[in-house]
mmCIF file with all atom_site columns, C-alpha atoms and ligand atoms in Angstrom:
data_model
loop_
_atom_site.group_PDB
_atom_site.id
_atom_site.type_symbol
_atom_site.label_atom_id
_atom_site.label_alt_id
_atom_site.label_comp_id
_atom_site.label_asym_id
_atom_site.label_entity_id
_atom_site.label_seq_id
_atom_site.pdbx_PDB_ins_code
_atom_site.Cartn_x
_atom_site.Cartn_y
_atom_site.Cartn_z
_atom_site.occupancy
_atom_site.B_iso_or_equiv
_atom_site.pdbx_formal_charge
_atom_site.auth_seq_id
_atom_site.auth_comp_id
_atom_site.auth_asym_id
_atom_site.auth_atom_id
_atom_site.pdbx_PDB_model_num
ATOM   1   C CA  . UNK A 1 1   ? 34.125 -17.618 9.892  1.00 51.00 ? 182 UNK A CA  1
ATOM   2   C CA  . UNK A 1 2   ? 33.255 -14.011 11.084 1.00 52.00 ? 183 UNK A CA  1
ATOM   3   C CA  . UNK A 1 3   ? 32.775 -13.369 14.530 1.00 55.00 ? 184 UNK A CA  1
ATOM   4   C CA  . UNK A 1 4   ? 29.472 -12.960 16.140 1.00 60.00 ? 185 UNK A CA  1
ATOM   5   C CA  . UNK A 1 5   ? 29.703 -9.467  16.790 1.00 86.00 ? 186 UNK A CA  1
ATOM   6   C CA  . UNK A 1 6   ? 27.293 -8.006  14.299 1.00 96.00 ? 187 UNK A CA  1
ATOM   7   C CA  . UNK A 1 7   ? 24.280 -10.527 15.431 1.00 97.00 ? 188 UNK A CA  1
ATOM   8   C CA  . UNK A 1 8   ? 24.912 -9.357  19.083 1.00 95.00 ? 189 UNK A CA  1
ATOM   9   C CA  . UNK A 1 9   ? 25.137 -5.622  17.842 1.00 96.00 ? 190 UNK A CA  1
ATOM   10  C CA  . UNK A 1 10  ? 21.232 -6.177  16.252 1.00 97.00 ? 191 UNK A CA  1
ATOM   11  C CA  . UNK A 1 11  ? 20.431 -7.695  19.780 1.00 95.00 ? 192 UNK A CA  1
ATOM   12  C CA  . UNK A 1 12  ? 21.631 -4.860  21.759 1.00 94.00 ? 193 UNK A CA  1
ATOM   13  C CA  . UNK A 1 13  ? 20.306 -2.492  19.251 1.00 94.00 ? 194 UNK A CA  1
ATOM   14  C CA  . UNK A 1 14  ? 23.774 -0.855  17.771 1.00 95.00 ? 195 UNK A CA  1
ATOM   15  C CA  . UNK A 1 15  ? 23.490 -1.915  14.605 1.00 95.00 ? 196 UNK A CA  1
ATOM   16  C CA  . UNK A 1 16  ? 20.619 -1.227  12.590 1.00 96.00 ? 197 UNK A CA  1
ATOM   17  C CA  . UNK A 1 17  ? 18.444 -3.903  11.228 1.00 98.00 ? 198 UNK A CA  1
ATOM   18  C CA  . UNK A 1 18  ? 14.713 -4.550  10.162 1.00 98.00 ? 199 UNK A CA  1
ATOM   19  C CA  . UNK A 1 19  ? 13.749 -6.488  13.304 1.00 98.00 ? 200 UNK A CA  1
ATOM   20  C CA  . UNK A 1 20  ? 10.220 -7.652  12.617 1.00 98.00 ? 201 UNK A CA  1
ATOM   21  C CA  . UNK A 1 21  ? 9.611  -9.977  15.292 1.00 98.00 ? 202 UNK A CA  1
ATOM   22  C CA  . UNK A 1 22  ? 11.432 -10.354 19.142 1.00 98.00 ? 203 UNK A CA  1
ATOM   23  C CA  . UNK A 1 23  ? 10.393 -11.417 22.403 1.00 98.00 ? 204 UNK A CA  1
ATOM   24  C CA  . UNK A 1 24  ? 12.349 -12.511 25.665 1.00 98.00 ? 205 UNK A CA  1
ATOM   25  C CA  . UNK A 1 25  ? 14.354 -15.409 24.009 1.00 98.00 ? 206 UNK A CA  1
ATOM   26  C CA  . UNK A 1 26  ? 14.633 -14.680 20.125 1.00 98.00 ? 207 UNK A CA  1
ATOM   27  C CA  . UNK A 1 27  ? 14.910 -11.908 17.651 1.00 98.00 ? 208 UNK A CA  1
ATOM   28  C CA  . UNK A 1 28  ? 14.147 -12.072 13.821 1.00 98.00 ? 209 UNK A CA  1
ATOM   29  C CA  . UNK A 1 29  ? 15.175 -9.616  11.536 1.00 98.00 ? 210 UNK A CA  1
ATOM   30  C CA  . UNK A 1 30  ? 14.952 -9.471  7.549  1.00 98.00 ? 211 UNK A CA  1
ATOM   31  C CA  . UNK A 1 31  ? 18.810 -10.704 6.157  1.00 98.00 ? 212 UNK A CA  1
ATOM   32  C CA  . UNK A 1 32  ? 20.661 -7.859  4.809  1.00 98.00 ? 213 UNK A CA  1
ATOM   33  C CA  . UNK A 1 33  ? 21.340 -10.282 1.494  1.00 98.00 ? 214 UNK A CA  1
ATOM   34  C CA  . UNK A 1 34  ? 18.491 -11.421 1.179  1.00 98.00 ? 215 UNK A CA  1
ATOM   35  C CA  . UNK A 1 35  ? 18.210 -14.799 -1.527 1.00 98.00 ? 216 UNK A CA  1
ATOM   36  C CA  . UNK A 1 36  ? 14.357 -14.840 -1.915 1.00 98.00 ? 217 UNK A CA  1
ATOM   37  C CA  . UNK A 1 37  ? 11.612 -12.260 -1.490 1.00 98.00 ? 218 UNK A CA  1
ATOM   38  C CA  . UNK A 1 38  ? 11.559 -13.587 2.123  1.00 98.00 ? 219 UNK A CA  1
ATOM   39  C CA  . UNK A 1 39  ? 14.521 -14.200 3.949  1.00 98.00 ? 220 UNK A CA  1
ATOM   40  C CA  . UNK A 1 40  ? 14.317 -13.726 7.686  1.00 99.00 ? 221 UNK A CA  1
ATOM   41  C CA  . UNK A 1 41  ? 17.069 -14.723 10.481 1.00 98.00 ? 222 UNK A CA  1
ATOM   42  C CA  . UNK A 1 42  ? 15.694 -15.890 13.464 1.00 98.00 ? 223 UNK A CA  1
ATOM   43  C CA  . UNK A 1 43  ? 18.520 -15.629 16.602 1.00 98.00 ? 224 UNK A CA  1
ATOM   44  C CA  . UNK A 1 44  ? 18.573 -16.756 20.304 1.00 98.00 ? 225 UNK A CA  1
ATOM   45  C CA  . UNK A 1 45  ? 19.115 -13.631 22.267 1.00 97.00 ? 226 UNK A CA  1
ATOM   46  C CA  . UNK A 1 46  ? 21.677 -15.628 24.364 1.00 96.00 ? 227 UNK A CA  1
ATOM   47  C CA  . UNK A 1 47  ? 24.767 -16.281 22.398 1.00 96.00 ? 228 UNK A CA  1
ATOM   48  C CA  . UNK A 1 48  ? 25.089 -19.840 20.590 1.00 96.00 ? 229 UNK A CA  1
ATOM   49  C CA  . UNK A 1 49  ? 27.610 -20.295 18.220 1.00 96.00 ? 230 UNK A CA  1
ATOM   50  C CA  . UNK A 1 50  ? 26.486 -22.798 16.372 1.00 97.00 ? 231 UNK A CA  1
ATOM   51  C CA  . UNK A 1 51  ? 24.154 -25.856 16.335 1.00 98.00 ? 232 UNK A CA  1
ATOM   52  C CA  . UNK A 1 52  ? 27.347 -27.794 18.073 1.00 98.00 ? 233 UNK A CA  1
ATOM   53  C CA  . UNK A 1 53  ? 26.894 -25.535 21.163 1.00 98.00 ? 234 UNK A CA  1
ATOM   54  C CA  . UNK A 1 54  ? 23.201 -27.325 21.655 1.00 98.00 ? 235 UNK A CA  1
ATOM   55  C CA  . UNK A 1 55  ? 23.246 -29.494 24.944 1.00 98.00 ? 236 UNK A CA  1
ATOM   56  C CA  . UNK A 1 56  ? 20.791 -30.229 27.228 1.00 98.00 ? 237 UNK A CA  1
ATOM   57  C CA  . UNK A 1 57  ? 20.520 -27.332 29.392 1.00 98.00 ? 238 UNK A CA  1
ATOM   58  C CA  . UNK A 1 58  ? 19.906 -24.893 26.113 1.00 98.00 ? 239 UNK A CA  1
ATOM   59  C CA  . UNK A 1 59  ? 18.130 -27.739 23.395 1.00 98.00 ? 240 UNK A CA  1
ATOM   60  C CA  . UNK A 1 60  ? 14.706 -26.046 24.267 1.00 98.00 ? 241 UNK A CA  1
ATOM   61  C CA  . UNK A 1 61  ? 15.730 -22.725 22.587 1.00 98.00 ? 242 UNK A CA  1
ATOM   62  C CA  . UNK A 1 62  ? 15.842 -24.848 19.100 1.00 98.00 ? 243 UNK A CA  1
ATOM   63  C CA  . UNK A 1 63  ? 11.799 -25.663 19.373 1.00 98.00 ? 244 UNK A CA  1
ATOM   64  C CA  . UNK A 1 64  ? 11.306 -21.990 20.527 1.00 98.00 ? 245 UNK A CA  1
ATOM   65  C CA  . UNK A 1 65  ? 13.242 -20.408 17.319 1.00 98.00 ? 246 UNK A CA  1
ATOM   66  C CA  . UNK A 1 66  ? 11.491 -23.417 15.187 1.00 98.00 ? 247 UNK A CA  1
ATOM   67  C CA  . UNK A 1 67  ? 8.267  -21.803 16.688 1.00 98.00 ? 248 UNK A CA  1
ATOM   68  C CA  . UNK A 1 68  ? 8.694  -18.557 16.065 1.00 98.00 ? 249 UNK A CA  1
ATOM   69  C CA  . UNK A 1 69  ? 9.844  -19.282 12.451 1.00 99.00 ? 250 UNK A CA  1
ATOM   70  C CA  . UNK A 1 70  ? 6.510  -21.001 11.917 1.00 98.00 ? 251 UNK A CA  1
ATOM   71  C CA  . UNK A 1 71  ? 4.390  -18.144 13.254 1.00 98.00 ? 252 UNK A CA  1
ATOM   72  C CA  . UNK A 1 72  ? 6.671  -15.223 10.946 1.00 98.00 ? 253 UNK A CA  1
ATOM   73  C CA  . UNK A 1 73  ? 6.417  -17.706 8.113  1.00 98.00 ? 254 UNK A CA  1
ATOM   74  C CA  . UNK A 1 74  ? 2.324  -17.499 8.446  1.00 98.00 ? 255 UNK A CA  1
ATOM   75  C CA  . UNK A 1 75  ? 2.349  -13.938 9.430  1.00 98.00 ? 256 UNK A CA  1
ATOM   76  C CA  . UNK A 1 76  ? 4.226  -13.088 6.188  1.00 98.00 ? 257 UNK A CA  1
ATOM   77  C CA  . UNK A 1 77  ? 1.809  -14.865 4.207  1.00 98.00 ? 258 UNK A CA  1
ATOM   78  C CA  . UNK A 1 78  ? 4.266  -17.500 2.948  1.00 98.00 ? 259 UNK A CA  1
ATOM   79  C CA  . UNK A 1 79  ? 2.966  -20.465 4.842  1.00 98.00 ? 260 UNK A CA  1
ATOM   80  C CA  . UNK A 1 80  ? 0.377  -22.062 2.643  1.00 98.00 ? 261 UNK A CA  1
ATOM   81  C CA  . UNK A 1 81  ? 2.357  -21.985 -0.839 1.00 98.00 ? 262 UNK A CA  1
ATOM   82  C CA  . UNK A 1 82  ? 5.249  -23.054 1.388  1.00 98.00 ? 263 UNK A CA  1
ATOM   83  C CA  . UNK A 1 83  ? 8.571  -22.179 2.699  1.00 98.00 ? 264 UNK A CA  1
ATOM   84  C CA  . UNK A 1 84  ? 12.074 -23.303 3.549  1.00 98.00 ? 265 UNK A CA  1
ATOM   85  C CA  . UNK A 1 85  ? 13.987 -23.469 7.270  1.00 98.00 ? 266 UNK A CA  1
ATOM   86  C CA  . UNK A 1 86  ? 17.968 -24.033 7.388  1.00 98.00 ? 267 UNK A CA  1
ATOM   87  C CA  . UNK A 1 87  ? 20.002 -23.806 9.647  1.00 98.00 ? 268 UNK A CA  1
ATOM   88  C CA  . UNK A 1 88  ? 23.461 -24.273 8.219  1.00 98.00 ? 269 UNK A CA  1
ATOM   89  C CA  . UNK A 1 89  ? 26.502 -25.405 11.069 1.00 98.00 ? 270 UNK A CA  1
ATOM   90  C CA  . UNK A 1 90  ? 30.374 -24.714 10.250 1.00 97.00 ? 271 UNK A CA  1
ATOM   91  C CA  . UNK A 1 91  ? 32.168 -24.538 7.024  1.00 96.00 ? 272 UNK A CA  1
ATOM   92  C CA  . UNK A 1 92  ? 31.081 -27.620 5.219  1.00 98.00 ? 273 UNK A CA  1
ATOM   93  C CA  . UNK A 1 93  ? 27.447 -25.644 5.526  1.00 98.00 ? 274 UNK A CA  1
ATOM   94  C CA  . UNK A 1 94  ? 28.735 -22.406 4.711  1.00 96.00 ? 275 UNK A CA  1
ATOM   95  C CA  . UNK A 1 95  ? 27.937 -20.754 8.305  1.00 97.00 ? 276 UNK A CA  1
ATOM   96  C CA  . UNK A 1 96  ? 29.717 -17.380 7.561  1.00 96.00 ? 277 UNK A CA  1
ATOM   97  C CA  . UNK A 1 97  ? 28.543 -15.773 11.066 1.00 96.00 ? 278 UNK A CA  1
ATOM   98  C CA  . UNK A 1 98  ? 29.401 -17.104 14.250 1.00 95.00 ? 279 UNK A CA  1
ATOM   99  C CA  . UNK A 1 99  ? 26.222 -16.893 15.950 1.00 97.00 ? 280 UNK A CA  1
ATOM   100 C CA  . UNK A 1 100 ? 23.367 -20.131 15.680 1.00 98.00 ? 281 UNK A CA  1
ATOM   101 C CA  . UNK A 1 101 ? 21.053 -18.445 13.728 1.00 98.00 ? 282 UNK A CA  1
ATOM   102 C CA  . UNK A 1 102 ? 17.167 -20.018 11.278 1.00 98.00 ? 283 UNK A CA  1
ATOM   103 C CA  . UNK A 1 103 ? 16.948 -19.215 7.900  1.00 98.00 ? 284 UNK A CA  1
ATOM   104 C CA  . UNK A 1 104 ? 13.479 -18.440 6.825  1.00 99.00 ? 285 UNK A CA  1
ATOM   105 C CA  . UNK A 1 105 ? 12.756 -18.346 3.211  1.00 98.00 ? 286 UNK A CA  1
ATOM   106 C CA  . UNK A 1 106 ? 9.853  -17.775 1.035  1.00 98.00 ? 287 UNK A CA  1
ATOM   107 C CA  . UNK A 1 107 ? 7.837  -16.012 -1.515 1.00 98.00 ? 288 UNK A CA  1
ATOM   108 C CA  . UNK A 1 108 ? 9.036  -18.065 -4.285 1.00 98.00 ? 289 UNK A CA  1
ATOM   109 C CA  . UNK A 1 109 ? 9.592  -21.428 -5.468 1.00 98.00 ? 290 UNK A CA  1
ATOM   110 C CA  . UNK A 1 110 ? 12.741 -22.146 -4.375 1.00 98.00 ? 291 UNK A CA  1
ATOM   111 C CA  . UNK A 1 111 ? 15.254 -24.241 -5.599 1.00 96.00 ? 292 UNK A CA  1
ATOM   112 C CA  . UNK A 1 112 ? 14.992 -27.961 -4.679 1.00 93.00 ? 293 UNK A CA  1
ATOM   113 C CA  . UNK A 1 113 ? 17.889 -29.258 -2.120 1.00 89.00 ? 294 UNK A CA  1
HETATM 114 P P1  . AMP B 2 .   ? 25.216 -18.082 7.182  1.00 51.72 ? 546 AMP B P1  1
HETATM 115 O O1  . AMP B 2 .   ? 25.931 -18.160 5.867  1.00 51.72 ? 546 AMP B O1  1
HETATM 116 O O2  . AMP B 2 .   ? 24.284 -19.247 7.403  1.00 51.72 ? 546 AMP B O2  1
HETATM 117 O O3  . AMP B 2 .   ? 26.148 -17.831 8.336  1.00 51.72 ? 546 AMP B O3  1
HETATM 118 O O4  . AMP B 2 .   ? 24.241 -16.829 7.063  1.00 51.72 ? 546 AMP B O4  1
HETATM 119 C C1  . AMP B 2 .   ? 24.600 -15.547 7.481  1.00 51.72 ? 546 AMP B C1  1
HETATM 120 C C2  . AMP B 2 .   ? 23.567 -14.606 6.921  1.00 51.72 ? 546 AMP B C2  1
HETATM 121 O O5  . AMP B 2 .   ? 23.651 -13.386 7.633  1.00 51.72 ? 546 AMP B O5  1
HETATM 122 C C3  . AMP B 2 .   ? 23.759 -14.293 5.433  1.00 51.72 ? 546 AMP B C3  1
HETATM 123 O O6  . AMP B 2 .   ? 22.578 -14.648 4.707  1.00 51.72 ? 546 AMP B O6  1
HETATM 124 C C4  . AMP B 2 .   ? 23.987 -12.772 5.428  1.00 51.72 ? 546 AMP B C4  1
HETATM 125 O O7  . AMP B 2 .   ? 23.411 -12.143 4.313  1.00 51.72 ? 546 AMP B O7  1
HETATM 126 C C5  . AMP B 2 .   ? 23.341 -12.347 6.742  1.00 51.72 ? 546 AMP B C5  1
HETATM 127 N N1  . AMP B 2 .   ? 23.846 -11.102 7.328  1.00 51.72 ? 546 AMP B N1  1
HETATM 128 C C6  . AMP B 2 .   ? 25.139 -10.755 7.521  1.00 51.72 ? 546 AMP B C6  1
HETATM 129 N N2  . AMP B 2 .   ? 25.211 -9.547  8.114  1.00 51.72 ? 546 AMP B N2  1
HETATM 130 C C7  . AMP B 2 .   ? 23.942 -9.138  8.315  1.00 51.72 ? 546 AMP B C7  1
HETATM 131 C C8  . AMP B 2 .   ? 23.338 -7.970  8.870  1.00 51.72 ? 546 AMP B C8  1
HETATM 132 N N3  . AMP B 2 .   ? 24.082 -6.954  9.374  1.00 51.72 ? 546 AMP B N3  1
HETATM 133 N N4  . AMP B 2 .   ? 21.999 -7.874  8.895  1.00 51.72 ? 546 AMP B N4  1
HETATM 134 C C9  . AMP B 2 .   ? 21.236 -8.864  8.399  1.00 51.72 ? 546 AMP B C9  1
HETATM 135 N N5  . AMP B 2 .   ? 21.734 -9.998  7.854  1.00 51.72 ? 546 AMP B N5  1
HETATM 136 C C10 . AMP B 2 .   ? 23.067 -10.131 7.806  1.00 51.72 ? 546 AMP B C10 1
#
C-alpha cells in the first residue's frame, strides 16, 4: 500500500490536481487514472486511513463524503442515467493509497459488480 502522502499533498495544495469540489470537511478532485468518463475521489480533509479507522467520534464524516458524492454526481450530470460509489478498504479491495477516500463513477454503463 502507498502512503498517504500524495492525498494530503492535494489537500494542502502541493500537488496539483483538478479539485472540483471542497469545503471545510472534504475535497473531491477528478482521479488522475481515471476508469470511466467520470471518476471523481472524494477525501476527508482530516486524515483516515481507511474505512477501519471509522469509530464513533469520526462515523459522521462517512454521510458527509456520501453527501457530497451525491450532489457532484448530479452536478456532473450523471445522476439520472446513474452512477457507481466504492469505497474499496485494504488489499483484498485493492486500496492502493493509504488515505479513506469515495469513488465516484459515471458517464457510462459500467460494468456490473
Ligand atoms: P484505490 O485503489 O481505491 O486506493 O484508489 C486510488 C486511486 O487514486 C486510483 O484510482 C488512482 O488512479 C488515484 N490516484 C493516485 N494518485 C493520484 C493523484 N495524484 N491524483 C488523482 N488521483 C490519483
Amino acid at each position: 500500500m502507498l502512503n498517504n502522502s500524495i492525498f494530503k499533498k492535494i489537500i494542502d495544495k502541493k500537488t496539483k490536481a483538478n479539485i472540483i469540489y471542497e469545503d471545510k470537511l472534504v475535497t473531491a478532485f477528478e482521479d488522475i487514472k481515471p476508469k470511466a468518463p467520470v471518476h471523481i475521489l472524494i477525501i476527508p480533509n482530516t486524515f483516515i486511513a481507511s474505512l477501519n479507522d471509522i469509530k464513533e467520534s469520526n462515523k459522521d464524516i462517512i454521510a458527509h463524503m456520501l453527501y457530497v458524492s451525491v450532489n457532484i454526481a448530479k452536478q456532473q450530470k450523471i445522476s439520472q442515467e446513474g452512477y457507481r460509489i466504492i469505497i474499496n478498504c485494504n488489499k483484498n479491495a485493492g486500496q492502493e493509497i493509504n488515505y479513506l477516500h469515495i469513488h465516484l463513477l459515471g458517464g457510462k454503463k459500467l460494468n456490473k459488480i
